Amino acid sequence: MQLKKRQIAFLLFLIVATAFILLNRNSRSAATFRTAEGSIFGTTYHIKYEAAQPLDSLILDTLRRVDNSLSLFNQQSTLCRINRGETMQADTMLAEVMRLALSISKVTGGDFDPTVQPLVSAWGFGFEHRANVTPQMIDSLMQFVGYQKANIDEAGIVTRSDSRVRLDFGAIAKGYAVDCVAELLMREGVRNYMVEIGGEVRTAGTNDKGQAWHIGVSRPSEAAGAADNAAVISVNDCAMATSGNYNNYYEADGKRYAHTISPHTGQPVTHSLLSATVVAPTCAEADAFATAFMSGGMERAQTVLAEAKKAGLRLDAFLIYSDEKGGMQTWATSGMPKP
């Protein structure tokens, strides 16, 4: 009798296991690579993912929620309302981004600073109006710049040392949005995907050819449209972000300088770093550190990377810089993924 029960139990196990295998096989066979594309945050997104059903509406909903939280162009976003003093309560997304932003600000010694927006605005996002910028203006604005002037508590309440301190998470928000979409795809059972928003990328698994994802890093070029790849990097189950103005730099004393405003001086940076590409576990981290490196320059970037390695942070970088003769050179950490 006992033997018969065991035989029945084993038979039931085989039936259930067979059904599970067939169901899983059918599910996988129905999965196909799909593409979702569109515009968001003043840029474009391009997403490839393998799934049995299209997830475009869920992806767009996720992107809109990020926009409603972190956008400076959406006047009803939580961030805009906080900057106007209408509320000090951060939503879940803004709280997560602000905590990460402030931690990276600390790690980079303020090279990444989410309060630098007044300076960037004063310089006109470039140099067209730099003749109108005076030392007195910069000194006045510097009173309201510094990541230490903003904080967020455990309840998500944002405080600023002065109401004129403005928060801007534009240098981390795209990367964070990439992470949000990637996490959505994983919750939906997607294991192979590439999420790209405005050049910031996160991948998992393989592409539609069963190969690792490879992402190009553009080489700075004087001729519009003439840029090529300085490197092609294998990005597998991690994220990559690049900061740099490929066709938007100026020359002085025989050197090229990227158009980035230093939160330390309030002035355009005067170092030779033209492009910083960072590989990290999350795209928000990669995005923020790439911005920090463009702000701090070559030596600061190398110092931060060395300290990050000692601290056990998974952080690698590929840097393009101008040498003493005005030529372009590259430098990379030993752990940078190779093609």
PDB file of C-alpha atoms in Angstrom, residues 55-261:
ATOM      1  CA  LEU A  55       5.302  46.336 -22.691  1.00  0.00           C
ATOM      2  CA  ASP A  56       5.358  49.753 -24.348  1.00  0.00           C
ATOM      3  CA  SER A  57       2.512  51.224 -22.309  1.00  0.00           C
ATOM      4  CA  LEU A  58       4.127  50.165 -19.024  1.00  0.00           C
ATOM      5  CA  ILE A  59       7.456  51.610 -20.166  1.00  0.00           C
ATOM      6  CA  LEU A  60       5.886  54.942 -21.095  1.00  0.00           C
ATOM      7  CA  ASP A  61       3.976  55.066 -17.809  1.00  0.00           C
ATOM      8  CA  THR A  62       7.244  54.542 -15.915  1.00  0.00           C
ATOM      9  CA  LEU A  63       8.966  57.329 -17.851  1.00  0.00           C
ATOM     10  CA  ARG A  64       6.074  59.699 -17.206  1.00  0.00           C
ATOM     11  CA  ARG A  65       6.219  59.003 -13.471  1.00  0.00           C
ATOM     12  CA  VAL A  66       9.926  59.896 -13.476  1.00  0.00           C
ATOM     13  CA  ASP A  67       9.102  63.077 -15.390  1.00  0.00           C
ATOM     14  CA  ASN A  68       6.347  63.992 -12.924  1.00  0.00           C
ATOM     15  CA  SER A  69       8.827  63.579 -10.096  1.00  0.00           C
ATOM     16  CA  LEU A  70      12.168  64.953 -11.333  1.00  0.00           C
ATOM     17  CA  SER A  71      11.647  67.207 -14.349  1.00  0.00           C
ATOM     18  CA  LEU A  72      12.553  70.901 -14.249  1.00  0.00           C
ATOM     19  CA  PHE A  73      10.587  71.443 -17.456  1.00  0.00           C
ATOM     20  CA  ASN A  74       7.361  70.016 -16.058  1.00  0.00           C
ATOM     21  CA  GLN A  75       6.196  72.841 -13.821  1.00  0.00           C
ATOM     22  CA  GLN A  76       3.917  70.494 -11.864  1.00  0.00           C
ATOM     23  CA  SER A  77       6.661  67.994 -11.052  1.00  0.00           C
ATOM     24  CA  THR A  78       7.483  67.368  -7.418  1.00  0.00           C
ATOM     25  CA  LEU A  79      10.931  68.889  -7.943  1.00  0.00           C
ATOM     26  CA  CYS A  80       9.562  72.141  -9.383  1.00  0.00           C
ATOM     27  CA  ARG A  81       7.074  72.423  -6.552  1.00  0.00           C
ATOM     28  CA  ILE A  82       9.845  71.943  -3.993  1.00  0.00           C
ATOM     29  CA  ASN A  83      12.027  74.556  -5.702  1.00  0.00           C
ATOM     30  CA  ARG A  84       9.082  76.980  -5.555  1.00  0.00           C
ATOM     31  CA  GLY A  85       8.558  76.187  -1.881  1.00  0.00           C
ATOM     32  CA  GLU A  86       5.039  74.823  -2.424  1.00  0.00           C
ATOM     33  CA  THR A  87       5.939  71.569  -0.686  1.00  0.00           C
ATOM     34  CA  MET A  88       8.945  70.072   1.027  1.00  0.00           C
ATOM     35  CA  GLN A  89       7.678  66.487   0.830  1.00  0.00           C
ATOM     36  CA  ALA A  90       9.576  64.423  -1.726  1.00  0.00           C
ATOM     37  CA  ASP A  91       7.832  61.549  -3.473  1.00  0.00           C
ATOM     38  CA  THR A  92       9.463  58.107  -3.481  1.00  0.00           C
ATOM     39  CA  MET A  93      11.426  58.641  -6.695  1.00  0.00           C
ATOM     40  CA  LEU A  94      12.726  62.078  -5.800  1.00  0.00           C
ATOM     41  CA  ALA A  95      13.711  60.918  -2.313  1.00  0.00           C
ATOM     42  CA  GLU A  96      15.674  57.998  -3.740  1.00  0.00           C
ATOM     43  CA  VAL A  97      17.444  60.173  -6.309  1.00  0.00           C
ATOM     44  CA  MET A  98      18.236  62.962  -3.846  1.00  0.00           C
ATOM     45  CA  ARG A  99      19.766  60.580  -1.315  1.00  0.00           C
ATOM     46  CA  LEU A 100      21.920  58.993  -4.021  1.00  0.00           C
ATOM     47  CA  ALA A 101      22.880  62.385  -5.465  1.00  0.00           C
ATOM     48  CA  LEU A 102      23.999  63.743  -2.100  1.00  0.00           C
ATOM     49  CA  SER A 103      25.993  60.593  -1.348  1.00  0.00           C
ATOM     50  CA  ILE A 104      27.823  60.858  -4.690  1.00  0.00           C
ATOM     51  CA  SER A 105      28.388  64.571  -4.062  1.00  0.00           C
ATOM     52  CA  LYS A 106      30.144  63.627  -0.843  1.00  0.00           C
ATOM     53  CA  VAL A 107      32.203  60.843  -2.451  1.00  0.00           C
ATOM     54  CA  THR A 108      33.358  63.184  -5.248  1.00  0.00           C
ATOM     55  CA  GLY A 109      34.113  66.083  -2.923  1.00  0.00           C
ATOM     56  CA  GLY A 110      31.399  68.190  -4.499  1.00  0.00           C
ATOM     57  CA  ASP A 111      32.470  67.654  -8.116  1.00  0.00           C
ATOM     58  CA  PHE A 112      28.932  66.359  -8.569  1.00  0.00           C
ATOM     59  CA  ASP A 113      26.549  68.945  -7.139  1.00  0.00           C
ATOM     60  CA  PRO A 114      22.751  69.017  -7.609  1.00  0.00           C
ATOM     61  CA  THR A 115      22.609  72.708  -6.581  1.00  0.00           C
ATOM     62  CA  VAL A 116      24.773  74.041  -9.452  1.00  0.00           C
ATOM     63  CA  GLN A 117      21.791  74.977 -11.656  1.00  0.00           C
ATOM     64  CA  PRO A 118      21.898  78.788 -11.007  1.00  0.00           C
ATOM     65  CA  LEU A 119      25.456  78.901 -12.332  1.00  0.00           C
ATOM     66  CA  VAL A 120      24.634  76.818 -15.400  1.00  0.00           C
ATOM     67  CA  SER A 121      21.712  79.130 -16.147  1.00  0.00           C
ATOM     68  CA  ALA A 122      23.883  82.226 -15.701  1.00  0.00           C
ATOM     69  CA  TRP A 123      26.335  80.940 -18.268  1.00  0.00           C
ATOM     70  CA  GLY A 124      23.480  80.269 -20.715  1.00  0.00           C
ATOM     71  CA  PHE A 125      24.185  76.509 -20.920  1.00  0.00           C
ATOM     72  CA  GLY A 126      27.222  77.464 -22.991  1.00  0.00           C
ATOM     73  CA  PHE A 127      29.314  80.485 -23.762  1.00  0.00           C
ATOM     74  CA  GLU A 128      27.162  82.662 -25.992  1.00  0.00           C
ATOM     75  CA  HIS A 129      26.563  85.152 -23.171  1.00  0.00           C
ATOM     76  CA  ARG A 130      29.711  84.735 -21.124  1.00  0.00           C
ATOM     77  CA  ALA A 131      30.711  88.394 -21.682  1.00  0.00           C
ATOM     78  CA  ASN A 132      27.693  89.379 -19.571  1.00  0.00           C
ATOM     79  CA  VAL A 133      28.757  87.245 -16.623  1.00  0.00           C
ATOM     80  CA  THR A 134      30.621  89.311 -14.037  1.00  0.00           C
ATOM     81  CA  PRO A 135      32.671  88.216 -11.009  1.00  0.00           C
ATOM     82  CA  GLN A 136      30.113  89.963  -8.810  1.00  0.00           C
ATOM     83  CA  MET A 137      27.297  87.905 -10.357  1.00  0.00           C
ATOM     84  CA  ILE A 138      29.188  84.662  -9.808  1.00  0.00           C
ATOM     85  CA  ASP A 139      29.991  85.578  -6.198  1.00  0.00           C
ATOM     86  CA  SER A 140      26.325  86.319  -5.601  1.00  0.00           C
ATOM     87  CA  LEU A 141      25.172  83.002  -7.074  1.00  0.00           C
ATOM     88  CA  MET A 142      27.835  80.972  -5.244  1.00  0.00           C
ATOM     89  CA  GLN A 143      26.043  81.764  -1.977  1.00  0.00           C
ATOM     90  CA  PHE A 144      23.316  79.356  -3.076  1.00  0.00           C
ATOM     91  CA  VAL A 145      25.512  76.616  -4.541  1.00  0.00           C
ATOM     92  CA  GLY A 146      26.868  73.672  -2.550  1.00  0.00           C
ATOM     93  CA  TYR A 147      25.424  70.218  -1.939  1.00  0.00           C
ATOM     94  CA  GLN A 148      25.716  70.788   1.824  1.00  0.00           C
ATOM     95  CA  LYS A 149      23.000  73.447   1.498  1.00  0.00           C
ATOM     96  CA  ALA A 150      20.321  70.795   0.860  1.00  0.00           C
ATOM     97  CA  ASN A 151      19.236  67.747   2.828  1.00  0.00           C
ATOM     98  CA  ILE A 152      16.477  65.158   3.051  1.00  0.00           C
ATOM     99  CA  ASP A 153      15.409  63.302   6.182  1.00  0.00           C
ATOM    100  CA  GLU A 154      14.131  59.761   6.646  1.00  0.00           C
ATOM    101  CA  ALA A 155      10.550  60.913   6.131  1.00  0.00           C
ATOM    102  CA  GLY A 156      11.423  62.448   2.757  1.00  0.00           C
ATOM    103  CA  ILE A 157      11.240  66.064   3.926  1.00  0.00           C
ATOM    104  CA  VAL A 158      13.584  68.289   1.914  1.00  0.00           C
ATOM    105  CA  THR A 159      15.333  71.193   3.593  1.00  0.00           C
ATOM    106  CA  ARG A 160      17.453  73.958   2.052  1.00  0.00           C
ATOM    107  CA  SER A 161      19.669  76.488   3.787  1.00  0.00           C
ATOM    108  CA  ASP A 162      18.017  79.224   1.724  1.00  0.00           C
ATOM    109  CA  SER A 163      14.868  79.312  -0.390  1.00  0.00           C
ATOM    110  CA  ARG A 164      17.031  80.459  -3.320  1.00  0.00           C
ATOM    111  CA  VAL A 165      18.925  77.149  -3.319  1.00  0.00           C
ATOM    112  CA  ARG A 166      17.600  75.301  -6.351  1.00  0.00           C
ATOM    113  CA  LEU A 167      17.797  71.547  -6.840  1.00  0.00           C
ATOM    114  CA  ASP A 168      18.485  70.115 -10.267  1.00  0.00           C
ATOM    115  CA  PHE A 169      18.841  66.356 -10.803  1.00  0.00           C
ATOM    116  CA  GLY A 170      19.252  66.574 -14.567  1.00  0.00           C
ATOM    117  CA  ALA A 171      22.717  65.010 -14.337  1.00  0.00           C
ATOM    118  CA  ILE A 172      21.339  61.846 -12.729  1.00  0.00           C
ATOM    119  CA  ALA A 173      17.663  61.708 -13.731  1.00  0.00           C
ATOM    120  CA  LYS A 174      18.149  60.115 -17.162  1.00  0.00           C
ATOM    121  CA  GLY A 175      20.264  57.383 -15.642  1.00  0.00           C
ATOM    122  CA  TYR A 176      17.683  56.866 -12.922  1.00  0.00           C
ATOM    123  CA  ALA A 177      14.933  56.624 -15.536  1.00  0.00           C
ATOM    124  CA  VAL A 178      16.956  53.945 -17.328  1.00  0.00           C
ATOM    125  CA  ASP A 179      17.153  52.004 -14.058  1.00  0.00           C
ATOM    126  CA  CYS A 180      13.403  52.358 -13.482  1.00  0.00           C
ATOM    127  CA  VAL A 181      12.632  50.907 -16.921  1.00  0.00           C
ATOM    128  CA  ALA A 182      15.177  48.115 -16.437  1.00  0.00           C
ATOM    129  CA  GLU A 183      13.613  47.196 -13.105  1.00  0.00           C
ATOM    130  CA  LEU A 184      10.147  47.235 -14.708  1.00  0.00           C
ATOM    131  CA  LEU A 185      11.334  44.815 -17.398  1.00  0.00           C
ATOM    132  CA  MET A 186      12.830  42.478 -14.815  1.00  0.00           C
ATOM    133  CA  ARG A 187       9.593  42.505 -12.796  1.00  0.00           C
ATOM    134  CA  GLU A 188       7.799  41.489 -15.984  1.00  0.00           C
ATOM    135  CA  GLY A 189      10.138  38.534 -16.412  1.00  0.00           C
ATOM    136  CA  VAL A 190      12.344  40.049 -19.124  1.00  0.00           C
ATOM    137  CA  ARG A 191      15.894  38.741 -18.946  1.00  0.00           C
ATOM    138  CA  ASN A 192      17.363  40.120 -22.182  1.00  0.00           C
ATOM    139  CA  TYR A 193      17.144  43.864 -22.727  1.00  0.00           C
ATOM    140  CA  MET A 194      18.925  47.107 -23.578  1.00  0.00           C
ATOM    141  CA  VAL A 195      17.492  50.372 -22.252  1.00  0.00           C
ATOM    142  CA  GLU A 196      18.908  53.621 -23.662  1.00  0.00           C
ATOM    143  CA  ILE A 197      17.756  57.144 -22.847  1.00  0.00           C
ATOM    144  CA  GLY A 198      19.723  60.067 -24.245  1.00  0.00           C
ATOM    145  CA  GLY A 199      22.873  57.959 -24.516  1.00  0.00           C
ATOM    146  CA  GLU A 200      22.661  56.437 -21.027  1.00  0.00           C
ATOM    147  CA  VAL A 201      22.437  52.645 -21.189  1.00  0.00           C
ATOM    148  CA  ARG A 202      21.707  49.591 -19.063  1.00  0.00           C
ATOM    149  CA  THR A 203      21.675  46.019 -20.342  1.00  0.00           C
ATOM    150  CA  ALA A 204      21.039  42.448 -19.271  1.00  0.00           C
ATOM    151  CA  GLY A 205      21.438  39.102 -20.978  1.00  0.00           C
ATOM    152  CA  THR A 206      22.080  39.077 -24.712  1.00  0.00           C
ATOM    153  CA  ASN A 207      20.831  40.807 -27.861  1.00  0.00           C
ATOM    154  CA  ASP A 208      18.581  39.337 -30.555  1.00  0.00           C
ATOM    155  CA  LYS A 209      21.582  37.503 -32.021  1.00  0.00           C
ATOM    156  CA  GLY A 210      22.406  35.871 -28.726  1.00  0.00           C
ATOM    157  CA  GLN A 211      25.507  38.013 -28.335  1.00  0.00           C
ATOM    158  CA  ALA A 212      26.661  40.387 -25.605  1.00  0.00           C
ATOM    159  CA  TRP A 213      25.534  43.994 -25.891  1.00  0.00           C
ATOM    160  CA  HIS A 214      28.186  46.340 -27.308  1.00  0.00           C
ATOM    161  CA  ILE A 215      27.953  50.136 -26.945  1.00  0.00           C
ATOM    162  CA  GLY A 216      30.092  52.656 -28.840  1.00  0.00           C
ATOM    163  CA  VAL A 217      31.788  55.641 -27.201  1.00  0.00           C
ATOM    164  CA  SER A 218      31.879  58.566 -29.629  1.00  0.00           C
ATOM    165  CA  ARG A 219      35.155  60.325 -30.327  1.00  0.00           C
ATOM    166  CA  PRO A 220      35.041  64.140 -30.003  1.00  0.00           C
ATOM    167  CA  SER A 221      35.114  65.700 -33.454  1.00  0.00           C
ATOM    168  CA  GLU A 222      35.317  69.228 -34.798  1.00  0.00           C
ATOM    169  CA  ALA A 223      33.204  68.402 -37.816  1.00  0.00           C
ATOM    170  CA  ALA A 224      29.505  67.979 -37.084  1.00  0.00           C
ATOM    171  CA  GLY A 225      28.464  64.472 -38.022  1.00  0.00           C
ATOM    172  CA  ALA A 226      32.070  63.325 -38.412  1.00  0.00           C
ATOM    173  CA  ALA A 227      32.413  61.700 -34.994  1.00  0.00           C
ATOM    174  CA  ASP A 228      33.354  58.029 -34.875  1.00  0.00           C
ATOM    175  CA  ASN A 229      33.796  55.590 -32.023  1.00  0.00           C
ATOM    176  CA  ALA A 230      36.806  55.952 -29.772  1.00  0.00           C
ATOM    177  CA  ALA A 231      35.920  52.580 -28.281  1.00  0.00           C
ATOM    178  CA  VAL A 232      33.275  49.883 -28.386  1.00  0.00           C
ATOM    179  CA  ILE A 233      32.560  48.543 -24.920  1.00  0.00           C
ATOM    180  CA  SER A 234      30.927  45.287 -23.920  1.00  0.00           C
ATOM    181  CA  VAL A 235      28.186  46.197 -21.453  1.00  0.00           C
ATOM    182  CA  ASN A 236      26.765  43.091 -19.806  1.00  0.00           C
ATOM    183  CA  ASP A 237      24.382  43.162 -16.842  1.00  0.00           C
ATOM    184  CA  CYS A 238      25.538  46.659 -15.914  1.00  0.00           C
ATOM    185  CA  ALA A 239      25.066  50.290 -16.949  1.00  0.00           C
ATOM    186  CA  MET A 240      27.077  52.864 -18.881  1.00  0.00           C
ATOM    187  CA  ALA A 241      26.840  56.647 -19.153  1.00  0.00           C
ATOM    188  CA  THR A 242      28.914  59.228 -21.006  1.00  0.00           C
ATOM    189  CA  SER A 243      29.288  62.902 -20.206  1.00  0.00           C
ATOM    190  CA  GLY A 244      30.977  65.316 -22.594  1.00  0.00           C
ATOM    191  CA  ASN A 245      30.291  67.879 -25.295  1.00  0.00           C
ATOM    192  CA  TYR A 246      31.537  66.165 -28.416  1.00  0.00           C
ATOM    193  CA  ASN A 247      31.087  69.060 -30.787  1.00  0.00           C
ATOM    194  CA  ASN A 248      30.891  71.805 -28.206  1.00  0.00           C
ATOM    195  CA  TYR A 249      34.248  72.747 -26.748  1.00  0.00           C
ATOM    196  CA  TYR A 250      36.486  75.779 -26.997  1.00  0.00           C
ATOM    197  CA  GLU A 251      40.217  76.246 -27.433  1.00  0.00           C
ATOM    198  CA  ALA A 252      42.507  78.398 -25.330  1.00  0.00           C
ATOM    199  CA  ASP A 253      46.294  78.423 -25.223  1.00  0.00           C
ATOM    200  CA  GLY A 254      46.409  75.462 -27.565  1.00  0.00           C
ATOM    201  CA  LYS A 255      44.202  73.261 -25.380  1.00  0.00           C
ATOM    202  CA  ARG A 256      40.624  72.099 -25.714  1.00  0.00           C
ATOM    203  CA  TYR A 257      38.200  72.488 -22.839  1.00  0.00           C
ATOM    204  CA  ALA A 258      34.783  70.920 -22.371  1.00  0.00           C
ATOM    205  CA  HIS A 259      31.884  73.260 -21.584  1.00  0.00           C
ATOM    206  CA  THR A 260      31.162  72.372 -17.974  1.00  0.00           C
ATOM    207  CA  ILE A 261      30.620  74.746 -15.046  1.00  0.00           C
TER     208      ILE A 261
END
